[in-house]
mmCIF file of C-alpha atoms and ligand atoms in Angstrom:
data_model
loop_
_atom_site.group_PDB
_atom_site.id
_atom_site.type_symbol
_atom_site.label_atom_id
_atom_site.label_comp_id
_atom_site.label_asym_id
_atom_site.label_seq_id
_atom_site.Cartn_x
_atom_site.Cartn_y
_atom_site.Cartn_z
ATOM 1 C CA MET A 2 -38.530 -8.546 5.228
ATOM 2 C CA ALA A 3 -36.324 -7.209 8.005
ATOM 3 C CA ASP A 4 -34.118 -4.252 7.064
ATOM 4 C CA PRO A 5 -30.638 -5.761 6.422
ATOM 5 C CA SER A 6 -28.948 -2.565 7.553
ATOM 6 C CA SER A 7 -30.643 -2.578 10.955
ATOM 7 C CA PRO A 8 -28.244 -5.083 12.638
ATOM 8 C CA ILE A 9 -25.225 -3.259 11.147
ATOM 9 C CA ARG A 10 -23.226 -0.631 13.045
ATOM 10 C CA ALA A 11 -23.362 2.886 11.622
ATOM 11 C CA GLU A 12 -19.558 2.833 11.257
ATOM 12 C CA VAL A 13 -19.777 -0.129 8.874
ATOM 13 C CA ARG A 14 -22.581 1.471 6.895
ATOM 14 C CA ALA A 15 -20.428 4.611 6.529
ATOM 15 C CA ILE A 16 -17.695 2.796 4.584
ATOM 16 C CA ALA A 17 -17.744 2.669 0.776
ATOM 17 C CA PRO A 18 -17.207 -0.785 -0.750
ATOM 18 C CA TYR A 19 -13.515 -1.310 -1.512
ATOM 19 C CA ASN A 20 -12.747 -0.364 -5.103
ATOM 20 C CA ALA A 21 -10.611 -3.371 -6.034
ATOM 21 C CA GLY A 22 -11.208 -3.061 -9.769
ATOM 22 C CA LEU A 23 -11.887 -5.882 -12.189
ATOM 23 C CA THR A 24 -9.980 -9.129 -12.592
ATOM 24 C CA ILE A 25 -8.412 -10.067 -15.923
ATOM 25 C CA ASP A 26 -11.125 -12.692 -16.465
ATOM 26 C CA GLU A 27 -13.919 -10.198 -15.856
ATOM 27 C CA VAL A 28 -12.478 -7.807 -18.447
ATOM 28 C CA ARG A 29 -12.099 -10.669 -20.942
ATOM 29 C CA ARG A 30 -15.709 -11.678 -20.450
ATOM 30 C CA ARG A 31 -17.163 -8.178 -20.424
ATOM 31 C CA HIS A 32 -15.277 -6.838 -23.422
ATOM 32 C CA GLY A 33 -14.388 -10.002 -25.334
ATOM 33 C CA ILE A 34 -10.696 -9.079 -25.266
ATOM 34 C CA GLU A 35 -7.986 -11.695 -24.897
ATOM 35 C CA VAL A 36 -4.946 -9.568 -23.988
ATOM 36 C CA VAL A 37 -5.546 -7.573 -20.824
ATOM 37 C CA ALA A 38 -3.013 -5.251 -19.164
ATOM 38 C CA LYS A 39 -3.858 -5.229 -15.443
ATOM 39 C CA LEU A 40 -2.412 -1.914 -14.302
ATOM 40 C CA GLY A 41 -4.772 -1.101 -11.450
ATOM 41 C CA SER A 42 -3.257 -2.766 -8.400
ATOM 42 C CA ASN A 43 0.517 -2.206 -8.511
ATOM 43 C CA GLU A 44 1.436 -5.865 -8.837
ATOM 44 C CA ASN A 45 4.894 -6.946 -10.036
ATOM 45 C CA PRO A 46 4.639 -8.017 -13.721
ATOM 46 C CA ASN A 47 7.562 -10.426 -13.185
ATOM 47 C CA GLY A 48 5.734 -12.241 -10.405
ATOM 48 C CA PRO A 49 7.658 -13.794 -7.520
ATOM 49 C CA SER A 50 11.085 -15.355 -7.493
ATOM 50 C CA PRO A 51 11.127 -18.766 -9.237
ATOM 51 C CA SER A 52 12.294 -20.230 -5.914
ATOM 52 C CA VAL A 53 8.811 -19.544 -4.498
ATOM 53 C CA ALA A 54 7.320 -22.288 -6.674
ATOM 54 C CA SER A 55 9.916 -24.827 -5.522
ATOM 55 C CA SER A 56 9.307 -23.926 -1.882
ATOM 56 C CA LEU A 57 5.714 -25.041 -2.415
ATOM 57 C CA SER A 58 6.703 -28.626 -3.185
ATOM 58 C CA ALA A 59 6.030 -29.133 0.529
ATOM 59 C CA ILE A 60 2.385 -28.178 -0.102
ATOM 60 C CA HIS A 61 1.022 -31.400 1.379
ATOM 61 C CA ASP A 62 2.205 -30.709 4.909
ATOM 62 C CA LEU A 63 1.879 -26.942 4.547
ATOM 63 C CA ALA A 64 -1.788 -27.495 3.771
ATOM 64 C CA ARG A 65 -2.416 -30.281 6.285
ATOM 65 C CA LEU A 66 -1.111 -28.643 9.444
ATOM 66 C CA TYR A 67 -2.079 -25.402 11.128
ATOM 67 C CA PRO A 68 0.532 -22.743 10.406
ATOM 68 C CA ASP A 69 2.921 -21.427 13.041
ATOM 69 C CA PRO A 70 0.688 -18.697 14.521
ATOM 70 C CA SER A 71 3.576 -16.247 14.786
ATOM 71 C CA GLY A 72 5.495 -17.435 11.717
ATOM 72 C CA ARG A 73 8.726 -17.678 13.696
ATOM 73 C CA ALA A 74 11.032 -18.699 10.851
ATOM 74 C CA LEU A 75 9.936 -15.788 8.690
ATOM 75 C CA ALA A 76 9.742 -13.330 11.588
ATOM 76 C CA ALA A 77 13.294 -14.249 12.670
ATOM 77 C CA GLU A 78 14.643 -13.651 9.175
ATOM 78 C CA ILE A 79 12.884 -10.275 8.947
ATOM 79 C CA ALA A 80 14.060 -9.294 12.438
ATOM 80 C CA GLN A 81 17.646 -10.034 11.513
ATOM 81 C CA ARG A 82 17.419 -7.881 8.405
ATOM 82 C CA PHE A 83 16.066 -4.929 10.351
ATOM 83 C CA GLY A 84 18.304 -5.404 13.383
ATOM 84 C CA VAL A 85 15.449 -5.935 15.850
ATOM 85 C CA GLU A 86 14.258 -8.801 18.069
ATOM 86 C CA THR A 87 11.981 -11.471 16.577
ATOM 87 C CA GLY A 88 9.333 -10.481 19.128
ATOM 88 C CA GLN A 89 9.123 -7.058 17.486
ATOM 89 C CA ILE A 90 7.809 -8.536 14.219
ATOM 90 C CA VAL A 91 4.107 -9.121 13.580
ATOM 91 C CA LEU A 92 2.903 -10.858 10.420
ATOM 92 C CA GLY A 93 -0.302 -9.970 8.616
ATOM 93 C CA ASN A 94 -2.600 -11.479 6.007
ATOM 94 C CA GLY A 95 -1.301 -8.738 3.746
ATOM 95 C CA SER A 96 -0.249 -5.507 5.397
ATOM 96 C CA GLU A 97 -3.866 -4.368 5.052
ATOM 97 C CA ASP A 98 -4.647 -6.901 7.794
ATOM 98 C CA LEU A 99 -2.150 -5.116 10.045
ATOM 99 C CA ILE A 100 -3.726 -1.725 9.327
ATOM 100 C CA ALA A 101 -6.989 -3.220 10.621
ATOM 101 C CA VAL A 102 -5.253 -4.836 13.622
ATOM 102 C CA ILE A 103 -3.574 -1.561 14.591
ATOM 103 C CA CYS A 104 -6.754 0.485 14.238
ATOM 104 C CA ARG A 105 -8.642 -2.150 16.239
ATOM 105 C CA SER A 106 -5.948 -1.965 18.929
ATOM 106 C CA ALA A 107 -5.606 1.811 19.189
ATOM 107 C CA VAL A 108 -8.544 3.790 17.806
ATOM 108 C CA ARG A 109 -11.401 4.569 20.201
ATOM 109 C CA PRO A 110 -14.663 6.267 19.169
ATOM 110 C CA GLY A 111 -13.946 9.927 18.529
ATOM 111 C CA ASP A 112 -10.159 9.516 18.310
ATOM 112 C CA VAL A 113 -8.363 11.441 15.578
ATOM 113 C CA VAL A 114 -6.185 9.662 13.029
ATOM 114 C CA ALA A 115 -3.968 11.947 10.967
ATOM 115 C CA THR A 116 -3.125 10.836 7.427
ATOM 116 C CA LEU A 117 -1.984 12.149 4.053
ATOM 117 C CA PHE A 118 -4.591 12.857 1.367
ATOM 118 C CA PRO A 119 -5.418 11.590 -1.204
ATOM 119 C CA SER A 120 -5.073 8.567 0.988
ATOM 120 C CA PHE A 121 -4.805 4.820 0.838
ATOM 121 C CA PRO A 122 -8.531 4.159 1.397
ATOM 122 C CA LEU A 123 -7.982 1.443 4.005
ATOM 123 C CA HIS A 124 -6.143 3.874 6.286
ATOM 124 C CA GLU A 125 -9.388 5.819 6.453
ATOM 125 C CA ASP A 126 -11.815 2.887 6.329
ATOM 126 C CA TYR A 127 -10.413 1.040 9.341
ATOM 127 C CA THR A 128 -10.344 4.297 11.267
ATOM 128 C CA THR A 129 -13.990 4.918 10.384
ATOM 129 C CA LEU A 130 -14.844 1.342 11.326
ATOM 130 C CA MET A 131 -13.557 1.953 14.864
ATOM 131 C CA GLY A 132 -15.463 5.227 15.175
ATOM 132 C CA GLY A 133 -12.357 7.375 14.687
ATOM 133 C CA ARG A 134 -12.161 10.654 12.806
ATOM 134 C CA ILE A 135 -9.737 11.445 9.985
ATOM 135 C CA ASP A 136 -7.533 14.521 9.852
ATOM 136 C CA ARG A 137 -6.499 14.753 6.192
ATOM 137 C CA VAL A 138 -3.292 16.499 5.154
ATOM 138 C CA VAL A 139 -3.811 17.283 1.475
ATOM 139 C CA VAL A 140 -0.895 17.268 -0.973
ATOM 140 C CA LYS A 141 0.253 20.599 -2.398
ATOM 141 C CA ALA A 142 -0.769 21.818 -5.871
ATOM 142 C CA ASP A 143 2.461 20.374 -7.304
ATOM 143 C CA LEU A 144 1.440 16.989 -5.841
ATOM 144 C CA THR A 145 4.248 16.850 -3.280
ATOM 145 C CA VAL A 146 3.749 16.212 0.436
ATOM 146 C CA ASP A 147 2.773 19.305 2.453
ATOM 147 C CA VAL A 148 5.296 18.727 5.225
ATOM 148 C CA ASP A 149 4.399 21.957 7.083
ATOM 149 C CA ALA A 150 0.738 20.933 7.218
ATOM 150 C CA LEU A 151 1.700 17.422 8.300
ATOM 151 C CA VAL A 152 3.791 18.822 11.155
ATOM 152 C CA GLU A 153 0.803 20.978 12.166
ATOM 153 C CA ALA A 154 -1.475 17.924 12.161
ATOM 154 C CA VAL A 155 1.041 16.043 14.296
ATOM 155 C CA ARG A 156 1.145 18.928 16.787
ATOM 156 C CA ARG A 157 -2.619 18.533 17.254
ATOM 157 C CA LYS A 158 -1.694 15.227 18.960
ATOM 158 C CA PRO A 159 -3.683 12.645 17.007
ATOM 159 C CA ARG A 160 -4.222 9.268 18.634
ATOM 160 C CA LEU A 161 -2.629 7.691 15.588
ATOM 161 C CA LEU A 162 -0.426 9.106 12.828
ATOM 162 C CA LEU A 163 -0.879 6.741 9.877
ATOM 163 C CA PHE A 164 0.433 7.420 6.390
ATOM 164 C CA SER A 165 2.252 5.714 3.560
ATOM 165 C CA ASN A 166 5.733 6.785 2.538
ATOM 166 C CA PRO A 167 6.051 6.923 -0.378
ATOM 167 C CA MET A 168 2.398 7.825 -0.688
ATOM 168 C CA ASN A 169 -0.187 5.724 -2.424
ATOM 169 C CA PRO A 170 -1.888 6.929 -4.685
ATOM 170 C CA VAL A 171 0.323 9.936 -5.430
ATOM 171 C CA GLY A 172 3.805 8.394 -5.358
ATOM 172 C CA ALA A 173 5.254 11.449 -3.578
ATOM 173 C CA TRP A 174 7.439 10.945 -0.515
ATOM 174 C CA LEU A 175 8.962 12.450 2.592
ATOM 175 C CA THR A 176 12.726 12.860 2.406
ATOM 176 C CA PRO A 177 14.918 11.920 5.392
ATOM 177 C CA ALA A 178 14.858 15.571 6.556
ATOM 178 C CA ASP A 179 11.048 15.733 6.140
ATOM 179 C CA LEU A 180 10.492 12.562 8.120
ATOM 180 C CA GLN A 181 12.872 13.720 10.871
ATOM 181 C CA ARG A 182 10.901 16.975 11.163
ATOM 182 C CA VAL A 183 7.569 15.186 11.356
ATOM 183 C CA ILE A 184 8.763 12.627 13.885
ATOM 184 C CA ALA A 185 10.378 15.308 16.042
ATOM 185 C CA ALA A 186 6.929 16.926 16.419
ATOM 186 C CA VAL A 187 5.173 13.736 17.580
ATOM 187 C CA ASP A 188 3.693 13.679 21.070
ATOM 188 C CA PRO A 189 4.592 10.629 23.222
ATOM 189 C CA GLU A 190 0.860 9.738 23.383
ATOM 190 C CA THR A 191 0.625 9.368 19.582
ATOM 191 C CA LEU A 192 1.182 5.971 17.970
ATOM 192 C CA VAL A 193 3.171 6.382 14.740
ATOM 193 C CA VAL A 194 2.531 3.992 11.840
ATOM 194 C CA VAL A 195 4.415 4.365 8.574
ATOM 195 C CA ASP A 196 3.150 2.165 5.768
ATOM 196 C CA GLU A 197 6.137 1.374 3.544
ATOM 197 C CA ALA A 198 4.404 -0.812 0.945
ATOM 198 C CA TYR A 199 6.652 0.652 -1.788
ATOM 199 C CA ALA A 200 9.930 0.957 0.126
ATOM 200 C CA GLU A 201 11.778 -1.453 -2.181
ATOM 201 C CA TYR A 202 11.109 0.853 -5.134
ATOM 202 C CA ALA A 203 11.894 4.012 -3.175
ATOM 203 C CA ALA A 204 15.133 2.911 -1.493
ATOM 204 C CA GLY A 205 17.977 5.348 -2.054
ATOM 205 C CA GLU A 206 19.622 8.438 -0.674
ATOM 206 C CA ASP A 207 16.605 10.714 -0.539
ATOM 207 C CA TYR A 208 14.259 8.119 0.952
ATOM 208 C CA PRO A 209 14.430 7.354 4.667
ATOM 209 C CA SER A 210 13.828 3.969 6.213
ATOM 210 C CA ALA A 211 11.304 4.875 8.906
ATOM 211 C CA VAL A 212 12.673 2.106 11.121
ATOM 212 C CA ASP A 213 16.020 3.915 11.255
ATOM 213 C CA VAL A 214 14.401 7.249 12.093
ATOM 214 C CA LEU A 215 11.913 5.882 14.640
ATOM 215 C CA ARG A 216 14.337 3.545 16.350
ATOM 216 C CA ALA A 217 16.231 6.606 17.627
ATOM 217 C CA THR A 218 13.098 7.849 19.448
ATOM 218 C CA SER A 219 11.281 6.642 22.567
ATOM 219 C CA LEU A 220 7.905 6.679 20.765
ATOM 220 C CA ASN A 221 5.507 3.797 20.163
ATOM 221 C CA TRP A 222 5.670 2.954 16.456
ATOM 222 C CA ALA A 223 5.141 0.371 13.741
ATOM 223 C CA VAL A 224 6.454 0.273 10.184
ATOM 224 C CA LEU A 225 4.476 -1.847 7.710
ATOM 225 C CA ARG A 226 5.920 -3.717 4.742
ATOM 226 C CA THR A 227 4.355 -6.105 2.267
ATOM 227 C CA PHE A 228 5.277 -9.000 -0.011
ATOM 228 C CA SER A 229 2.474 -7.986 -2.410
ATOM 229 C CA LYS A 230 4.308 -5.370 -4.435
ATOM 230 C CA ALA A 231 8.024 -5.700 -5.269
ATOM 231 C CA TYR A 232 8.169 -9.336 -4.087
ATOM 232 C CA GLY A 233 5.308 -10.311 -6.383
ATOM 233 C CA LEU A 234 3.200 -12.270 -3.871
ATOM 234 C CA ALA A 235 -0.054 -10.278 -3.882
ATOM 235 C CA GLY A 236 -2.153 -13.404 -4.352
ATOM 236 C CA LEU A 237 -0.775 -15.147 -1.272
ATOM 237 C CA ARG A 238 -1.559 -12.304 1.167
ATOM 238 C CA ILE A 239 1.378 -11.679 3.457
ATOM 239 C CA GLY A 240 2.908 -8.567 4.984
ATOM 240 C CA PHE A 241 4.641 -7.641 8.202
ATOM 241 C CA GLY A 242 5.119 -4.945 10.778
ATOM 242 C CA ILE A 243 8.305 -3.953 12.592
ATOM 243 C CA THR A 244 7.340 -2.480 15.942
ATOM 244 C CA SER A 245 9.041 -0.394 18.619
ATOM 245 C CA SER A 246 8.839 -3.101 21.282
ATOM 246 C CA ALA A 247 7.873 -6.712 21.884
ATOM 247 C CA THR A 248 5.305 -5.444 24.389
ATOM 248 C CA LEU A 249 3.524 -3.264 21.818
ATOM 249 C CA CYS A 250 3.787 -6.123 19.326
ATOM 250 C CA GLY A 251 2.172 -8.477 21.865
ATOM 251 C CA PHE A 252 -0.908 -6.259 21.987
ATOM 252 C CA PHE A 253 -1.194 -6.369 18.197
ATOM 253 C CA ASP A 254 -0.895 -10.159 18.438
ATOM 254 C CA ARG A 255 -3.907 -10.240 20.739
ATOM 255 C CA ALA A 256 -5.953 -8.099 18.348
ATOM 256 C CA ARG A 257 -5.279 -10.285 15.287
ATOM 257 C CA THR A 258 -6.710 -13.715 14.549
ATOM 258 C CA PRO A 259 -4.245 -16.383 15.763
ATOM 259 C CA PHE A 260 -3.646 -17.976 12.347
ATOM 260 C CA ASN A 261 -3.863 -14.800 10.282
ATOM 261 C CA THR A 262 -1.011 -15.780 7.952
ATOM 262 C CA ASN A 263 -1.166 -19.136 6.205
ATOM 263 C CA ALA A 264 1.659 -21.665 5.947
ATOM 264 C CA VAL A 265 2.008 -21.392 2.170
ATOM 265 C CA ALA A 266 2.414 -17.622 2.362
ATOM 266 C CA GLN A 267 4.967 -17.863 5.193
ATOM 267 C CA SER A 268 7.036 -20.363 3.241
ATOM 268 C CA ALA A 269 6.784 -18.391 -0.009
ATOM 269 C CA ALA A 270 7.785 -15.168 1.725
ATOM 270 C CA LEU A 271 10.933 -16.787 3.109
ATOM 271 C CA ALA A 272 11.893 -17.991 -0.355
ATOM 272 C CA ALA A 273 11.120 -14.579 -1.879
ATOM 273 C CA LEU A 274 13.250 -12.762 0.727
ATOM 274 C CA ALA A 275 16.258 -14.925 -0.098
ATOM 275 C CA ASP A 276 16.226 -14.075 -3.819
ATOM 276 C CA THR A 277 17.623 -10.546 -3.791
ATOM 277 C CA ALA A 278 18.663 -10.782 -7.457
ATOM 278 C CA HIS A 279 15.043 -11.238 -8.510
ATOM 279 C CA LEU A 280 13.955 -8.313 -6.351
ATOM 280 C CA ASP A 281 16.686 -6.063 -7.733
ATOM 281 C CA HIS A 282 15.785 -6.997 -11.294
ATOM 282 C CA SER A 283 12.077 -6.283 -10.727
ATOM 283 C CA VAL A 284 12.777 -2.925 -9.120
ATOM 284 C CA ALA A 285 15.248 -1.856 -11.826
ATOM 285 C CA MET A 286 12.753 -2.753 -14.549
ATOM 286 C CA ALA A 287 9.941 -0.861 -12.824
ATOM 287 C CA LEU A 288 12.036 2.275 -12.380
ATOM 288 C CA ALA A 289 13.230 2.302 -16.004
ATOM 289 C CA GLU A 290 9.695 1.767 -17.280
ATOM 290 C CA ARG A 291 8.301 4.357 -14.872
ATOM 291 C CA ASP A 292 10.658 6.954 -16.357
ATOM 292 C CA ARG A 293 9.699 5.987 -19.874
ATOM 293 C CA ILE A 294 5.934 6.098 -19.233
ATOM 294 C CA GLY A 295 6.212 9.268 -17.152
ATOM 295 C CA GLN A 296 7.962 11.034 -20.028
ATOM 296 C CA ALA A 297 5.405 9.749 -22.513
ATOM 297 C CA LEU A 298 2.519 11.056 -20.369
ATOM 298 C CA PHE A 299 4.288 14.377 -19.942
ATOM 299 C CA ALA A 300 4.788 14.618 -23.711
ATOM 300 C CA LEU A 301 1.044 14.044 -24.142
ATOM 301 C CA GLY A 302 0.494 17.102 -21.930
ATOM 302 C CA TYR A 303 -0.583 15.411 -18.714
ATOM 303 C CA LYS A 304 0.335 16.668 -15.264
ATOM 304 C CA VAL A 305 2.126 13.710 -13.647
ATOM 305 C CA ALA A 306 2.984 13.513 -9.944
ATOM 306 C CA PRO A 307 6.571 12.778 -8.920
ATOM 307 C CA SER A 308 6.727 9.084 -8.012
ATOM 308 C CA LYS A 309 9.008 6.790 -6.065
ATOM 309 C CA CYS A 310 6.597 3.877 -6.549
ATOM 310 C CA ASN A 311 5.747 1.340 -9.245
ATOM 311 C CA PHE A 312 2.869 3.518 -10.434
ATOM 312 C CA LEU A 313 2.152 6.991 -11.778
ATOM 313 C CA PHE A 314 -0.645 9.346 -10.731
ATOM 314 C CA PHE A 315 -1.723 11.835 -13.357
ATOM 315 C CA ASP A 316 -4.455 14.348 -14.033
ATOM 316 C CA ALA A 317 -6.471 13.024 -16.973
ATOM 317 C CA GLY A 318 -8.194 16.379 -17.365
ATOM 318 C CA MET A 319 -11.561 14.625 -17.533
ATOM 319 C CA ASP A 320 -13.762 12.408 -15.377
ATOM 320 C CA ALA A 321 -11.271 9.645 -14.571
ATOM 321 C CA THR A 322 -14.024 7.029 -14.330
ATOM 322 C CA VAL A 323 -15.054 7.751 -17.928
ATOM 323 C CA LEU A 324 -11.451 7.464 -19.100
ATOM 324 C CA ALA A 325 -10.951 4.241 -17.140
ATOM 325 C CA GLU A 326 -14.079 2.706 -18.710
ATOM 326 C CA ALA A 327 -12.853 3.604 -22.202
ATOM 327 C CA LEU A 328 -9.445 2.067 -21.467
ATOM 328 C CA LEU A 329 -11.147 -1.032 -20.086
ATOM 329 C CA ALA A 330 -12.939 -1.535 -23.391
ATOM 330 C CA ARG A 331 -9.437 -1.673 -24.931
ATOM 331 C CA GLY A 332 -8.196 -4.203 -22.396
ATOM 332 C CA VAL A 333 -6.385 -1.876 -19.992
ATOM 333 C CA ILE A 334 -7.231 -1.810 -16.283
ATOM 334 C CA VAL A 335 -6.244 1.395 -14.447
ATOM 335 C CA LYS A 336 -7.494 2.944 -11.199
ATOM 336 C CA PRO A 337 -9.614 6.081 -11.485
ATOM 337 C CA TRP A 338 -9.276 7.961 -8.204
ATOM 338 C CA LYS A 339 -12.562 8.616 -6.465
ATOM 339 C CA GLN A 340 -11.705 10.860 -3.531
ATOM 340 C CA PRO A 341 -12.958 14.470 -3.429
ATOM 341 C CA GLY A 342 -10.809 16.891 -5.421
ATOM 342 C CA PHE A 343 -9.039 14.108 -7.322
ATOM 343 C CA GLU A 344 -11.843 12.749 -9.504
ATOM 344 C CA THR A 345 -9.912 13.590 -12.672
ATOM 345 C CA PHE A 346 -6.856 11.621 -11.553
ATOM 346 C CA VAL A 347 -5.826 8.160 -12.666
ATOM 347 C CA ARG A 348 -3.317 5.832 -11.043
ATOM 348 C CA VAL A 349 -1.624 3.509 -13.503
ATOM 349 C CA SER A 350 0.709 0.720 -12.391
ATOM 350 C CA ILE A 351 3.994 0.119 -14.148
ATOM 351 C CA GLY A 352 3.671 -3.284 -15.793
ATOM 352 C CA SER A 353 5.822 -5.131 -18.286
ATOM 353 C CA PRO A 354 7.101 -3.073 -21.254
ATOM 354 C CA GLN A 355 4.390 -4.684 -23.424
ATOM 355 C CA GLU A 356 1.623 -3.869 -20.948
ATOM 356 C CA ASN A 357 2.846 -0.299 -20.648
ATOM 357 C CA ASP A 358 2.854 0.073 -24.440
ATOM 358 C CA HIS A 359 -0.661 -1.378 -24.516
ATOM 359 C CA PHE A 360 -1.707 1.318 -22.017
ATOM 360 C CA LEU A 361 -0.061 4.163 -23.969
ATOM 361 C CA ALA A 362 -1.553 3.035 -27.276
ATOM 362 C CA ALA A 363 -5.043 2.745 -25.757
ATOM 363 C CA LEU A 364 -4.708 6.117 -24.060
ATOM 364 C CA LYS A 365 -3.733 7.803 -27.328
ATOM 365 C CA VAL A 366 -6.826 6.399 -29.058
ATOM 366 C CA VAL A 367 -9.218 7.138 -26.220
ATOM 367 C CA ARG A 368 -8.114 10.692 -25.447
ATOM 368 C CA GLY A 369 -8.702 11.768 -29.049
ATOM 369 C CA ARG A 370 -12.440 11.234 -28.693
HETATM 370 C C1 PLP B 422 -0.785 -2.260 -1.638
HETATM 371 C C2 PLP B 422 -0.737 -1.514 -0.355
HETATM 372 C C3 PLP B 422 -0.844 -2.134 0.889
HETATM 373 C C4 PLP B 422 -1.126 -3.521 1.133
HETATM 374 O O1 PLP B 422 -1.045 -4.494 0.583
HETATM 375 P P1 PLP B 422 -1.233 -5.967 1.115
HETATM 376 O O2 PLP B 422 -1.429 -6.681 -0.150
HETATM 377 O O3 PLP B 422 -2.398 -6.010 2.023
HETATM 378 O O4 PLP B 422 0.039 -6.289 1.808
HETATM 379 C C5 PLP B 422 -0.755 -1.404 2.026
HETATM 380 N N1 PLP B 422 -0.559 -0.098 1.978
HETATM 381 C C6 PLP B 422 -0.433 0.553 0.836
HETATM 382 C C7 PLP B 422 -0.203 1.996 0.866
HETATM 383 C C8 PLP B 422 -0.536 -0.129 -0.369
HETATM 384 O O5 PLP B 422 -0.471 0.528 -1.514
#
């Protein structure tokens, strides 16, 4: 039989399979447990706004016709909210799609992409796929962002500066002053991409909107947002990018597939955007529960990273994969981190109060063994 790896590029072979974790059904089947707390993927336990379901009453035509390839209705609404032109908005099949599109557009073999570490794996994977090299800026011992080191990395003039703020998996963030400092050091040849998947949870005085900071520069930039987290639409796959210019955006359009976002997702996203009360409620619940669970973990003696997200990252003090397996057997899905230096860390999403209690109870049983 022919070697299946022989037609595959070395860059593809170099990537680890994406660690998406198990579905609720898989855990039920594997462990014979009915009640499963899925706390591995940072989904919103409240789900989307109820108005999303009513928007789908038009499913017949949404399904029958090709979608608007640039999602104009949704893009126009987003543009208005951010005070930019509609042509500066690009939609993605999830924001992960846009990470791929941007890497495909910008990263040449050998190019350096600077990012924060531990990192969102796809920031690294799509770089690797294009033959780029990663310059990792590791968090400090107290699990906050090493802003000095990030500024140094930026001064080395990477082709692409790509990081999430706040950071996944750590939850730490750059303050407005931090982000200003980093952006001020960026070379005009560097493309800046800030992934703001958790911006709705982080919003407040000590968290900067990167659009506001970058808009005041003459750099090329994109800021990525998603409907998967606070808006509760992870299953529909839709995210967007706000870019520095319609010209830059047009290049990203060429590098994506023409119908990358489907009609159902576009329609649902519009409905979700309009329901600010639902968003506010989901965020408030997540923040209150995050405080409660953070304090409980602290009281159990765990080192917990500061977080502006709907998850907590903590040092389990043991092989995180072993802990995650033991929790799984008790119906709790968490994410053991697998990057070098962080193999004892677990990321746990903030779910409903019941799911969070399920997690804490399981953790208390499992850690005693
Ligand atoms: C969850 C997440 C995304 C993407 O989610 P999509 O579902 O593809 O929109 C992107 N970046 C970070 C940092 C995330 O945590």
